[in-house]
Amino acid sequence: MRILVINPGATSTKVAVFEDKQKILQEILQHSVEELDKYPTVMDQKEMRASAVEEFLRKHNLTIDQFDAIAARGGILPPVESGTYIVDETMVDYLINKTKVQHASNLAAVIGYELSKKASRTIPVYITDPVSVDEMIPEARLSGIRDIERKSLSHISNMRAVGIRIAEELGKKFNELNMVIAHLGSGISVAPFEKGRMIDVNNANDEGPFSVERTGELPVGDVVKLCYSGQYTKEQMKKMFVGKGGLVAYLGTNDLREAFKMAESDPKALEVIEAMAYQIAQEIGAMCVALKGKVDAIVLTGGMAYSERFVDMIKSYIFKFAPIFVVPGEMEMEALAYGALRVLTGVEEPKIWRPQEV
Ligand SMILES: Nc1ncnc2c1ncn2[C@@H]1O[C@H](COP(=O)(O)OP(=O)(O)OP(=O)(O)O)[C@@H](O)[C@H]1O
Ligand SMILES: [Mg+2]
């Protein structure tokens, strides 16, 4: 089976070709700021980005006809169950005309769908596990204030792909096991998966541990004081929490490797790294509680999991809870390709997405 993977980010479009589970090609198609500035909305970039993907195919002597499926990154859809969804007219119409959030990921399914229409035969297009997957149990939804409901937005795509891989290594199915998976990227998502279902997750933008550039949870009383201090605009406050918070607020870098270098001569820097590890471990502990302590595996993934030293700091708190597995980096392209593959090989039923009536 040959699968084309399309993953648009803010300034680039990642494309890859998979032969079954093997990635045989991957390129990052860069879009310059000047180029992107020409388009008033993100969706207006679709022809330009689609041509870049077609150019990539031509360069490698490939045609769309040679693919069994296109796997696209899921856009900002309303809350959905995890799984692989068929991209159809309804979804494409929603992403082009109805979605409230402008985000590069919204382009993926649209570009994939339009490319598939250029083939001489029917080529299915799928998305797998968009950020808005919501499988939270009811008790996880309450925040403690009526006006605010907790939201399920996470790095599910990488987390689920990594979880499926560890389950395979253990000779089990993902939906037979309980796992706590921590994605340690620029943002940090920690989620308990109960027999495959993500029953809770901290929203990496405003809950859980601080990361290299986000604060995570903060003492709310002090946040309110800062908001009303008159010292900062709303935009500045938001930037302080996401982008300029966490490690970067203390050390001026959002690169963990850089922080470890600083720590060689500065004990304060080491303390900040240790604090981040401590908070991550606490969140993992909380998510073990969500699984009532019945945890078959704890998995650490994302860029920070490359650092053995950092992983060891986290392990020192949680080693008693469950066996710990480390999958450094991300499997984002694999997540999309394997999602499509599971459907093509009949392992999983594809889902059909319909917007909920409001
Ligand atoms: N080899 C490494 N050793 C230590 N830290 C690393 C290593 N490689 C990457 N990192 C750290 O991982 C972090 C970024 O992780 P990652 O690349 O997964 O994030 P991202 O993809 O940018 O963001 P997100 O996954 O939240 O969308 C950075 O702090 C970076 O310094
Ligand atoms: Mg990432």
mmCIF file of C-alpha atoms and ligand atoms in Angstrom:
data_model
loop_
_atom_site.group_PDB
_atom_site.id
_atom_site.type_symbol
_atom_site.label_atom_id
_atom_site.label_comp_id
_atom_site.label_asym_id
_atom_site.label_seq_id
_atom_site.Cartn_x
_atom_site.Cartn_y
_atom_site.Cartn_z
ATOM 1 C CA MET A 1 0.000 0.000 0.000
ATOM 2 C CA ARG A 2 1.324 3.421 -0.903
ATOM 3 C CA ILE A 3 0.209 6.421 1.097
ATOM 4 C CA LEU A 4 0.802 10.144 0.581
ATOM 5 C CA VAL A 5 0.932 12.102 3.850
ATOM 6 C CA ILE A 6 0.220 15.843 3.901
ATOM 7 C CA ASN A 7 0.893 17.854 7.069
ATOM 8 C CA PRO A 8 0.746 21.649 6.723
ATOM 9 C CA GLY A 9 2.231 23.781 9.499
ATOM 10 C CA ALA A 10 2.376 27.549 9.850
ATOM 11 C CA THR A 11 5.343 28.104 7.517
ATOM 12 C CA SER A 12 5.902 24.756 5.836
ATOM 13 C CA THR A 13 4.092 21.758 4.451
ATOM 14 C CA LYS A 14 5.531 18.384 5.429
ATOM 15 C CA VAL A 15 4.954 15.650 2.875
ATOM 16 C CA ALA A 16 5.880 11.989 3.036
ATOM 17 C CA VAL A 17 5.409 8.801 1.079
ATOM 18 C CA PHE A 18 4.884 5.521 2.910
ATOM 19 C CA GLU A 19 5.051 1.980 1.494
ATOM 20 C CA ASP A 20 3.004 0.174 4.119
ATOM 21 C CA LYS A 21 4.700 1.065 7.426
ATOM 22 C CA GLN A 22 7.941 2.200 5.821
ATOM 23 C CA LYS A 23 8.551 5.890 5.227
ATOM 24 C CA ILE A 24 10.373 6.026 1.901
ATOM 25 C CA LEU A 25 10.374 9.785 1.323
ATOM 26 C CA GLN A 26 9.875 12.881 3.402
ATOM 27 C CA GLU A 27 10.344 16.540 2.578
ATOM 28 C CA ILE A 28 9.593 19.807 4.284
ATOM 29 C CA LEU A 29 8.289 22.251 1.674
ATOM 30 C CA GLN A 30 9.134 25.692 3.056
ATOM 31 C CA HIS A 31 6.883 28.680 2.333
ATOM 32 C CA SER A 32 8.534 32.050 2.734
ATOM 33 C CA VAL A 33 6.913 34.776 4.803
ATOM 34 C CA GLU A 34 6.654 36.988 1.675
ATOM 35 C CA GLU A 35 4.860 34.192 -0.151
ATOM 36 C CA LEU A 36 2.444 33.563 2.733
ATOM 37 C CA ASP A 37 1.805 37.292 3.203
ATOM 38 C CA LYS A 38 0.142 37.404 -0.215
ATOM 39 C CA TYR A 39 -2.859 35.514 1.101
ATOM 40 C CA PRO A 40 -5.466 37.251 3.253
ATOM 41 C CA THR A 41 -6.600 34.007 4.914
ATOM 42 C CA VAL A 42 -4.928 30.668 5.580
ATOM 43 C CA MET A 43 -7.458 28.905 3.350
ATOM 44 C CA ASP A 44 -6.425 31.173 0.454
ATOM 45 C CA GLN A 45 -3.074 29.375 0.504
ATOM 46 C CA LYS A 46 -4.579 26.094 -0.613
ATOM 47 C CA GLU A 47 -3.755 26.302 -4.345
ATOM 48 C CA MET A 48 -0.205 27.441 -3.644
ATOM 49 C CA ARG A 49 0.378 24.630 -1.131
ATOM 50 C CA ALA A 50 -1.340 22.055 -3.351
ATOM 51 C CA SER A 51 0.989 23.029 -6.242
ATOM 52 C CA ALA A 52 3.971 22.607 -3.937
ATOM 53 C CA VAL A 53 2.779 19.065 -3.123
ATOM 54 C CA GLU A 54 2.245 18.308 -6.838
ATOM 55 C CA GLU A 55 5.703 19.664 -7.601
ATOM 56 C CA PHE A 56 7.119 17.333 -4.945
ATOM 57 C CA LEU A 57 5.370 14.379 -6.628
ATOM 58 C CA ARG A 58 6.640 15.368 -10.086
ATOM 59 C CA LYS A 59 10.174 15.705 -8.780
ATOM 60 C CA HIS A 60 10.054 12.130 -7.555
ATOM 61 C CA ASN A 61 8.339 10.840 -10.716
ATOM 62 C CA LEU A 62 5.169 10.035 -8.837
ATOM 63 C CA THR A 63 1.571 10.615 -9.841
ATOM 64 C CA ILE A 64 -1.446 10.727 -7.612
ATOM 65 C CA ASP A 65 -2.772 7.613 -9.372
ATOM 66 C CA GLN A 66 0.017 5.567 -7.827
ATOM 67 C CA PHE A 67 -1.302 6.039 -4.289
ATOM 68 C CA ASP A 68 -3.802 3.896 -2.417
ATOM 69 C CA ALA A 69 -4.760 6.708 -0.063
ATOM 70 C CA ILE A 70 -3.949 10.216 1.059
ATOM 71 C CA ALA A 71 -3.491 10.781 4.800
ATOM 72 C CA ALA A 72 -3.964 14.373 5.889
ATOM 73 C CA ARG A 73 -3.495 16.106 9.217
ATOM 74 C CA GLY A 74 -6.848 16.744 10.870
ATOM 75 C CA GLY A 75 -7.944 20.363 11.016
ATOM 76 C CA ILE A 76 -9.616 22.236 13.851
ATOM 77 C CA LEU A 77 -12.866 20.324 13.875
ATOM 78 C CA PRO A 78 -15.359 20.470 16.746
ATOM 79 C CA PRO A 79 -14.690 17.832 19.455
ATOM 80 C CA VAL A 80 -14.565 14.314 17.972
ATOM 81 C CA GLU A 81 -13.818 10.738 19.006
ATOM 82 C CA SER A 82 -10.357 9.400 18.238
ATOM 83 C CA GLY A 83 -9.868 7.393 15.075
ATOM 84 C CA THR A 84 -9.545 7.724 11.328
ATOM 85 C CA TYR A 85 -12.153 9.731 9.456
ATOM 86 C CA ILE A 86 -13.080 9.760 5.775
ATOM 87 C CA VAL A 87 -12.583 13.171 4.219
ATOM 88 C CA ASP A 88 -15.737 13.999 2.250
ATOM 89 C CA GLU A 89 -17.631 17.019 0.867
ATOM 90 C CA THR A 90 -19.184 17.784 4.252
ATOM 91 C CA MET A 91 -15.859 17.935 6.074
ATOM 92 C CA VAL A 92 -14.178 19.931 3.311
ATOM 93 C CA ASP A 93 -17.089 22.393 3.253
ATOM 94 C CA TYR A 94 -16.819 22.799 7.025
ATOM 95 C CA LEU A 95 -13.086 23.425 6.876
ATOM 96 C CA ILE A 96 -13.365 25.946 4.037
ATOM 97 C CA ASN A 97 -16.533 27.801 4.988
ATOM 98 C CA LYS A 98 -17.537 27.166 8.586
ATOM 99 C CA THR A 99 -14.618 26.607 10.918
ATOM 100 C CA LYS A 100 -14.088 29.487 13.326
ATOM 101 C CA VAL A 101 -10.367 28.960 13.777
ATOM 102 C CA GLN A 102 -7.841 29.784 11.080
ATOM 103 C CA HIS A 103 -5.086 27.220 11.276
ATOM 104 C CA ALA A 104 -2.721 25.732 8.713
ATOM 105 C CA SER A 105 -3.892 22.224 9.621
ATOM 106 C CA ASN A 106 -7.314 23.073 8.173
ATOM 107 C CA LEU A 107 -5.685 23.021 4.734
ATOM 108 C CA ALA A 108 -4.569 19.394 4.925
ATOM 109 C CA ALA A 109 -7.835 17.590 4.282
ATOM 110 C CA VAL A 110 -8.874 20.191 1.702
ATOM 111 C CA ILE A 111 -5.643 19.871 -0.296
ATOM 112 C CA GLY A 112 -5.777 16.076 -0.030
ATOM 113 C CA TYR A 113 -9.380 15.978 -1.204
ATOM 114 C CA GLU A 114 -8.731 18.240 -4.185
ATOM 115 C CA LEU A 115 -5.648 16.241 -5.178
ATOM 116 C CA SER A 116 -7.628 13.009 -4.990
ATOM 117 C CA LYS A 117 -10.146 14.449 -7.446
ATOM 118 C CA LYS A 118 -7.371 14.737 -10.028
ATOM 119 C CA ALA A 119 -6.791 10.976 -10.022
ATOM 120 C CA SER A 120 -8.268 8.774 -12.701
ATOM 121 C CA ARG A 121 -9.708 6.476 -10.032
ATOM 122 C CA THR A 122 -11.127 6.928 -6.546
ATOM 123 C CA ILE A 123 -8.433 7.495 -3.956
ATOM 124 C CA PRO A 124 -9.680 7.769 -0.388
ATOM 125 C CA VAL A 125 -8.518 10.625 1.820
ATOM 126 C CA TYR A 126 -8.367 10.240 5.597
ATOM 127 C CA ILE A 127 -7.554 12.254 8.668
ATOM 128 C CA THR A 128 -6.543 10.625 11.952
ATOM 129 C CA ASP A 129 -6.806 11.911 15.520
ATOM 130 C CA PRO A 130 -7.147 15.690 15.156
ATOM 131 C CA VAL A 131 -6.120 17.884 18.141
ATOM 132 C CA SER A 132 -9.760 18.297 19.098
ATOM 133 C CA VAL A 133 -10.305 14.622 19.958
ATOM 134 C CA ASP A 134 -12.481 14.593 23.062
ATOM 135 C CA GLU A 135 -13.142 11.343 24.929
ATOM 136 C CA MET A 136 -13.119 12.810 28.425
ATOM 137 C CA ILE A 137 -15.176 11.177 31.134
ATOM 138 C CA PRO A 138 -17.861 13.478 32.566
ATOM 139 C CA GLU A 139 -16.079 14.037 35.884
ATOM 140 C CA ALA A 140 -13.019 15.347 34.039
ATOM 141 C CA ARG A 141 -15.000 18.143 32.404
ATOM 142 C CA LEU A 142 -15.841 20.238 35.436
ATOM 143 C CA SER A 143 -13.479 23.061 36.220
ATOM 144 C CA GLY A 144 -15.090 24.282 39.410
ATOM 145 C CA ILE A 145 -16.793 27.263 37.822
ATOM 146 C CA ARG A 146 -19.962 27.091 35.731
ATOM 147 C CA ASP A 147 -18.771 29.401 32.975
ATOM 148 C CA ILE A 148 -15.598 27.451 32.261
ATOM 149 C CA GLU A 149 -15.556 23.868 31.008
ATOM 150 C CA ARG A 150 -12.256 22.017 30.652
ATOM 151 C CA LYS A 151 -11.364 21.439 27.012
ATOM 152 C CA SER A 152 -9.819 18.399 25.406
ATOM 153 C CA LEU A 153 -7.112 19.720 23.085
ATOM 154 C CA SER A 154 -3.942 17.685 22.952
ATOM 155 C CA HIS A 155 -1.044 16.098 21.095
ATOM 156 C CA ILE A 156 -3.252 13.039 20.632
ATOM 157 C CA SER A 157 -1.960 12.139 17.208
ATOM 158 C CA ASN A 158 1.576 11.460 18.428
ATOM 159 C CA MET A 159 0.410 10.045 21.762
ATOM 160 C CA ARG A 160 -1.928 7.490 20.221
ATOM 161 C CA ALA A 161 0.617 6.431 17.556
ATOM 162 C CA VAL A 162 3.257 5.959 20.250
ATOM 163 C CA GLY A 163 0.809 4.072 22.476
ATOM 164 C CA ILE A 164 -0.138 1.716 19.644
ATOM 165 C CA ARG A 165 3.562 1.066 19.009
ATOM 166 C CA ILE A 166 4.324 0.255 22.644
ATOM 167 C CA ALA A 167 1.273 -2.021 22.807
ATOM 168 C CA GLU A 168 2.612 -3.880 19.747
ATOM 169 C CA GLU A 169 5.985 -4.255 21.464
ATOM 170 C CA LEU A 170 4.179 -5.756 24.450
ATOM 171 C CA GLY A 171 2.314 -8.152 22.161
ATOM 172 C CA LYS A 172 -1.027 -6.558 23.074
ATOM 173 C CA LYS A 173 -3.622 -4.307 21.486
ATOM 174 C CA PHE A 174 -3.688 -0.646 22.508
ATOM 175 C CA ASN A 175 -7.311 -1.030 23.563
ATOM 176 C CA GLU A 176 -6.461 -3.893 25.916
ATOM 177 C CA LEU A 177 -4.099 -1.789 28.020
ATOM 178 C CA ASN A 178 -4.121 1.198 30.353
ATOM 179 C CA MET A 179 -1.386 3.727 29.657
ATOM 180 C CA VAL A 180 -0.336 7.169 30.770
ATOM 181 C CA ILE A 181 1.357 8.924 27.859
ATOM 182 C CA ALA A 182 3.285 12.169 28.268
ATOM 183 C CA HIS A 183 4.109 14.195 25.146
ATOM 184 C CA LEU A 184 7.058 16.398 26.081
ATOM 185 C CA GLY A 185 7.313 18.890 23.209
ATOM 186 C CA SER A 186 7.157 22.681 23.168
ATOM 187 C CA GLY A 187 3.846 22.056 24.846
ATOM 188 C CA ILE A 188 3.225 19.191 27.258
ATOM 189 C CA SER A 189 0.192 16.909 27.112
ATOM 190 C CA VAL A 190 -0.189 14.131 29.672
ATOM 191 C CA ALA A 191 -3.114 11.774 29.160
ATOM 192 C CA PRO A 192 -4.485 8.593 30.712
ATOM 193 C CA PHE A 193 -5.625 6.090 28.069
ATOM 194 C CA GLU A 194 -8.094 3.598 29.492
ATOM 195 C CA LYS A 195 -8.306 0.643 27.102
ATOM 196 C CA GLY A 196 -7.439 3.025 24.277
ATOM 197 C CA ARG A 197 -9.783 5.828 25.271
ATOM 198 C CA MET A 198 -8.254 9.165 26.297
ATOM 199 C CA ILE A 199 -10.357 9.758 29.393
ATOM 200 C CA ASP A 200 -8.671 13.019 30.423
ATOM 201 C CA VAL A 201 -5.785 15.264 29.383
ATOM 202 C CA ASN A 202 -4.286 18.510 30.584
ATOM 203 C CA ASN A 203 -4.708 21.294 28.043
ATOM 204 C CA ALA A 204 -1.068 22.079 27.236
ATOM 205 C CA ASN A 205 -1.854 25.803 26.920
ATOM 206 C CA ASP A 206 -3.216 26.385 30.397
ATOM 207 C CA GLU A 207 -3.090 23.319 32.581
ATOM 208 C CA GLY A 208 -0.513 20.874 33.864
ATOM 209 C CA PRO A 209 3.256 21.336 34.083
ATOM 210 C CA PHE A 210 5.204 24.267 32.733
ATOM 211 C CA SER A 211 7.055 23.460 29.513
ATOM 212 C CA VAL A 212 9.969 25.056 27.705
ATOM 213 C CA GLU A 213 7.722 27.923 26.568
ATOM 214 C CA ARG A 214 4.368 27.635 28.332
ATOM 215 C CA THR A 215 3.386 28.102 31.954
ATOM 216 C CA GLY A 216 0.749 25.384 32.221
ATOM 217 C CA GLU A 217 -1.303 25.774 35.413
ATOM 218 C CA LEU A 218 -0.754 28.939 37.463
ATOM 219 C CA PRO A 219 -1.976 30.184 40.844
ATOM 220 C CA VAL A 220 -5.224 31.828 39.649
ATOM 221 C CA GLY A 221 -5.416 34.570 42.271
ATOM 222 C CA ASP A 222 -2.059 35.945 41.239
ATOM 223 C CA VAL A 223 -2.979 35.666 37.561
ATOM 224 C CA VAL A 224 -6.064 37.792 38.191
ATOM 225 C CA LYS A 225 -3.923 40.384 39.981
ATOM 226 C CA LEU A 226 -1.509 40.571 37.056
ATOM 227 C CA CYS A 227 -4.379 40.847 34.556
ATOM 228 C CA TYR A 228 -5.809 43.850 36.407
ATOM 229 C CA SER A 229 -2.470 45.448 37.258
ATOM 230 C CA GLY A 230 -2.695 47.655 34.184
ATOM 231 C CA GLN A 231 0.893 46.710 33.364
ATOM 232 C CA TYR A 232 0.106 44.350 30.509
ATOM 233 C CA THR A 233 -2.231 44.161 27.540
ATOM 234 C CA LYS A 234 -4.351 41.062 26.954
ATOM 235 C CA GLU A 235 -2.013 40.001 24.138
ATOM 236 C CA GLN A 236 1.033 40.414 26.374
ATOM 237 C CA MET A 237 -0.594 38.338 29.092
ATOM 238 C CA LYS A 238 -1.437 35.567 26.638
ATOM 239 C CA LYS A 239 2.112 35.573 25.296
ATOM 240 C CA MET A 240 3.410 35.360 28.863
ATOM 241 C CA PHE A 241 1.502 32.059 29.301
ATOM 242 C CA VAL A 242 2.077 30.531 25.862
ATOM 243 C CA GLY A 243 5.323 31.366 24.074
ATOM 244 C CA LYS A 244 7.210 33.235 26.784
ATOM 245 C CA GLY A 245 6.350 31.167 29.844
ATOM 246 C CA GLY A 246 8.033 28.219 31.545
ATOM 247 C CA LEU A 247 11.716 27.481 30.945
ATOM 248 C CA VAL A 248 12.166 30.461 28.619
ATOM 249 C CA ALA A 249 10.807 32.855 31.273
ATOM 250 C CA TYR A 250 13.556 31.807 33.697
ATOM 251 C CA LEU A 251 16.453 31.051 31.366
ATOM 252 C CA GLY A 252 15.803 32.962 28.144
ATOM 253 C CA THR A 253 15.920 29.778 26.056
ATOM 254 C CA ASN A 254 13.256 27.306 25.008
ATOM 255 C CA ASP A 255 15.864 24.698 24.099
ATOM 256 C CA LEU A 256 16.355 22.080 26.796
ATOM 257 C CA ARG A 257 19.831 21.259 25.460
ATOM 258 C CA GLU A 258 20.815 24.896 25.877
ATOM 259 C CA ALA A 259 19.373 24.897 29.399
ATOM 260 C CA PHE A 260 21.470 21.867 30.366
ATOM 261 C CA LYS A 261 24.572 23.687 29.081
ATOM 262 C CA MET A 262 23.708 26.670 31.262
ATOM 263 C CA ALA A 263 23.245 24.320 34.205
ATOM 264 C CA GLU A 264 26.904 23.270 34.001
ATOM 265 C CA SER A 265 27.885 26.592 35.500
ATOM 266 C CA ASP A 266 24.607 27.874 36.954
ATOM 267 C CA PRO A 267 22.853 25.886 39.729
ATOM 268 C CA LYS A 268 19.726 28.063 39.289
ATOM 269 C CA ALA A 269 19.365 26.771 35.730
ATOM 270 C CA LEU A 270 19.504 23.194 37.001
ATOM 271 C CA GLU A 271 16.818 24.032 39.539
ATOM 272 C CA VAL A 272 14.484 25.253 36.775
ATOM 273 C CA ILE A 273 14.994 22.050 34.772
ATOM 274 C CA GLU A 274 14.392 20.007 37.898
ATOM 275 C CA ALA A 275 11.216 21.949 38.612
ATOM 276 C CA MET A 276 9.918 21.180 35.130
ATOM 277 C CA ALA A 277 10.675 17.467 35.589
ATOM 278 C CA TYR A 278 8.978 17.567 39.010
ATOM 279 C CA GLN A 279 5.802 19.115 37.593
ATOM 280 C CA ILE A 280 5.699 16.652 34.697
ATOM 281 C CA ALA A 281 6.066 13.746 37.146
ATOM 282 C CA GLN A 282 3.236 15.160 39.279
ATOM 283 C CA GLU A 283 0.944 15.343 36.238
ATOM 284 C CA ILE A 284 1.816 11.754 35.327
ATOM 285 C CA GLY A 285 0.979 10.769 38.904
ATOM 286 C CA ALA A 286 -2.375 12.522 38.657
ATOM 287 C CA MET A 287 -3.176 10.671 35.444
ATOM 288 C CA CYS A 288 -2.257 7.332 37.089
ATOM 289 C CA VAL A 289 -4.953 8.224 39.610
ATOM 290 C CA ALA A 290 -7.408 8.782 36.725
ATOM 291 C CA LEU A 291 -6.749 5.113 35.866
ATOM 292 C CA LYS A 292 -7.261 4.156 39.523
ATOM 293 C CA GLY A 293 -3.656 3.023 39.691
ATOM 294 C CA LYS A 294 -4.197 0.248 37.131
ATOM 295 C CA VAL A 295 -1.451 1.304 34.734
ATOM 296 C CA ASP A 296 0.254 -1.134 32.356
ATOM 297 C CA ALA A 297 2.735 1.367 30.962
ATOM 298 C CA ILE A 298 3.894 4.950 31.260
ATOM 299 C CA VAL A 299 5.280 6.350 28.005
ATOM 300 C CA LEU A 300 7.448 9.439 27.580
ATOM 301 C CA THR A 301 7.639 10.929 24.074
ATOM 302 C CA GLY A 302 8.318 14.263 22.281
ATOM 303 C CA GLY A 303 11.575 16.187 21.758
ATOM 304 C CA MET A 304 12.525 16.409 25.432
ATOM 305 C CA ALA A 305 12.452 12.607 25.746
ATOM 306 C CA TYR A 306 15.735 12.610 23.765
ATOM 307 C CA SER A 307 17.460 13.812 26.910
ATOM 308 C CA GLU A 308 18.360 10.818 29.040
ATOM 309 C CA ARG A 309 19.224 13.065 31.922
ATOM 310 C CA PHE A 310 15.814 14.742 31.849
ATOM 311 C CA VAL A 311 14.034 11.405 31.469
ATOM 312 C CA ASP A 312 15.948 10.108 34.505
ATOM 313 C CA MET A 313 14.809 13.111 36.555
ATOM 314 C CA ILE A 314 11.166 12.288 35.739
ATOM 315 C CA LYS A 315 11.669 8.555 36.298
ATOM 316 C CA SER A 316 13.054 9.148 39.781
ATOM 317 C CA TYR A 317 9.549 10.194 40.889
ATOM 318 C CA ILE A 318 7.371 7.720 38.988
ATOM 319 C CA PHE A 319 9.389 4.503 38.722
ATOM 320 C CA LYS A 320 7.150 2.715 41.230
ATOM 321 C CA PHE A 321 3.912 3.315 39.320
ATOM 322 C CA ALA A 322 4.363 1.204 36.166
ATOM 323 C CA PRO A 323 6.960 0.111 33.601
ATOM 324 C CA ILE A 324 8.280 3.180 31.770
ATOM 325 C CA PHE A 325 8.905 3.338 28.025
ATOM 326 C CA VAL A 326 10.610 6.148 26.142
ATOM 327 C CA VAL A 327 9.875 7.021 22.491
ATOM 328 C CA PRO A 328 11.859 10.193 21.799
ATOM 329 C CA GLY A 329 10.746 12.628 19.091
ATOM 330 C CA GLU A 330 7.437 12.436 17.368
ATOM 331 C CA MET A 331 5.613 10.053 15.065
ATOM 332 C CA GLU A 332 3.314 12.663 13.537
ATOM 333 C CA MET A 333 3.712 11.562 9.909
ATOM 334 C CA GLU A 334 3.574 7.899 10.947
ATOM 335 C CA ALA A 335 0.438 8.626 12.978
ATOM 336 C CA LEU A 336 -1.335 9.843 9.838
ATOM 337 C CA ALA A 337 0.019 7.131 7.534
ATOM 338 C CA TYR A 338 -0.671 4.304 10.000
ATOM 339 C CA GLY A 339 -4.164 5.626 10.671
ATOM 340 C CA ALA A 340 -4.942 5.353 6.944
ATOM 341 C CA LEU A 341 -3.201 1.968 6.782
ATOM 342 C CA ARG A 342 -5.279 0.562 9.653
ATOM 343 C CA VAL A 343 -8.397 1.414 7.680
ATOM 344 C CA LEU A 344 -7.044 0.153 4.331
ATOM 345 C CA THR A 345 -6.091 -3.173 5.910
ATOM 346 C CA GLY A 346 -9.386 -3.546 7.754
ATOM 347 C CA VAL A 347 -7.892 -3.325 11.272
ATOM 348 C CA GLU A 348 -10.099 -0.346 12.057
ATOM 349 C CA GLU A 349 -13.402 0.903 10.655
ATOM 350 C CA PRO A 350 -13.184 4.408 9.176
ATOM 351 C CA LYS A 351 -15.490 6.947 10.790
ATOM 352 C CA ILE A 352 -17.704 9.456 9.035
ATOM 353 C CA TRP A 353 -17.602 12.962 10.416
ATOM 354 C CA ARG A 354 -20.776 15.044 10.645
ATOM 355 C CA PRO A 355 -21.007 18.453 12.312
ATOM 356 C CA GLN A 356 -23.303 18.325 15.324
ATOM 357 C CA GLU A 357 -26.529 20.283 15.054
ATOM 358 C CA VAL A 358 -26.535 23.180 17.452
HETATM 359 N N1 LIG B 1 18.316 15.750 21.664
HETATM 360 C C1 LIG B 1 17.635 16.526 22.505
HETATM 361 N N2 LIG B 1 17.996 16.617 23.805
HETATM 362 C C2 LIG B 1 17.324 17.395 24.663
HETATM 363 N N3 LIG B 1 16.250 18.132 24.313
HETATM 364 C C3 LIG B 1 15.852 18.087 23.044
HETATM 365 C C4 LIG B 1 16.510 17.286 22.070
HETATM 366 N N4 LIG B 1 15.868 17.457 20.889
HETATM 367 C C5 LIG B 1 14.845 18.318 21.119
HETATM 368 N N5 LIG B 1 14.838 18.695 22.409
HETATM 369 C C6 LIG B 1 13.930 19.643 23.068
HETATM 370 O O1 LIG B 1 12.586 19.298 22.808
HETATM 371 C C7 LIG B 1 11.790 20.476 22.799
HETATM 372 C C8 LIG B 1 10.933 20.517 21.559
HETATM 373 O O2 LIG B 1 10.236 19.325 21.405
HETATM 374 P P1 LIG B 1 9.426 18.991 20.055
HETATM 375 O O3 LIG B 1 10.323 19.146 18.892
HETATM 376 O O4 LIG B 1 8.767 17.694 20.291
HETATM 377 O O5 LIG B 1 8.372 20.157 20.089
HETATM 378 P P2 LIG B 1 7.505 20.806 18.901
HETATM 379 O O6 LIG B 1 7.192 19.767 17.889
HETATM 380 O O7 LIG B 1 8.147 22.054 18.467
HETATM 381 O O8 LIG B 1 6.217 21.242 19.717
HETATM 382 P P3 LIG B 1 4.881 20.418 19.993
HETATM 383 O O9 LIG B 1 5.210 18.963 19.896
HETATM 384 O O10 LIG B 1 4.462 20.855 21.344
HETATM 385 O O11 LIG B 1 3.927 20.822 18.936
HETATM 386 C C9 LIG B 1 12.767 21.647 22.846
HETATM 387 O O12 LIG B 1 12.835 22.168 24.132
HETATM 388 C C10 LIG B 1 14.082 21.018 22.492
HETATM 389 O O13 LIG B 1 15.149 21.686 23.081
HETATM 390 MG MG MG B 2 5.633 18.414 17.765
#
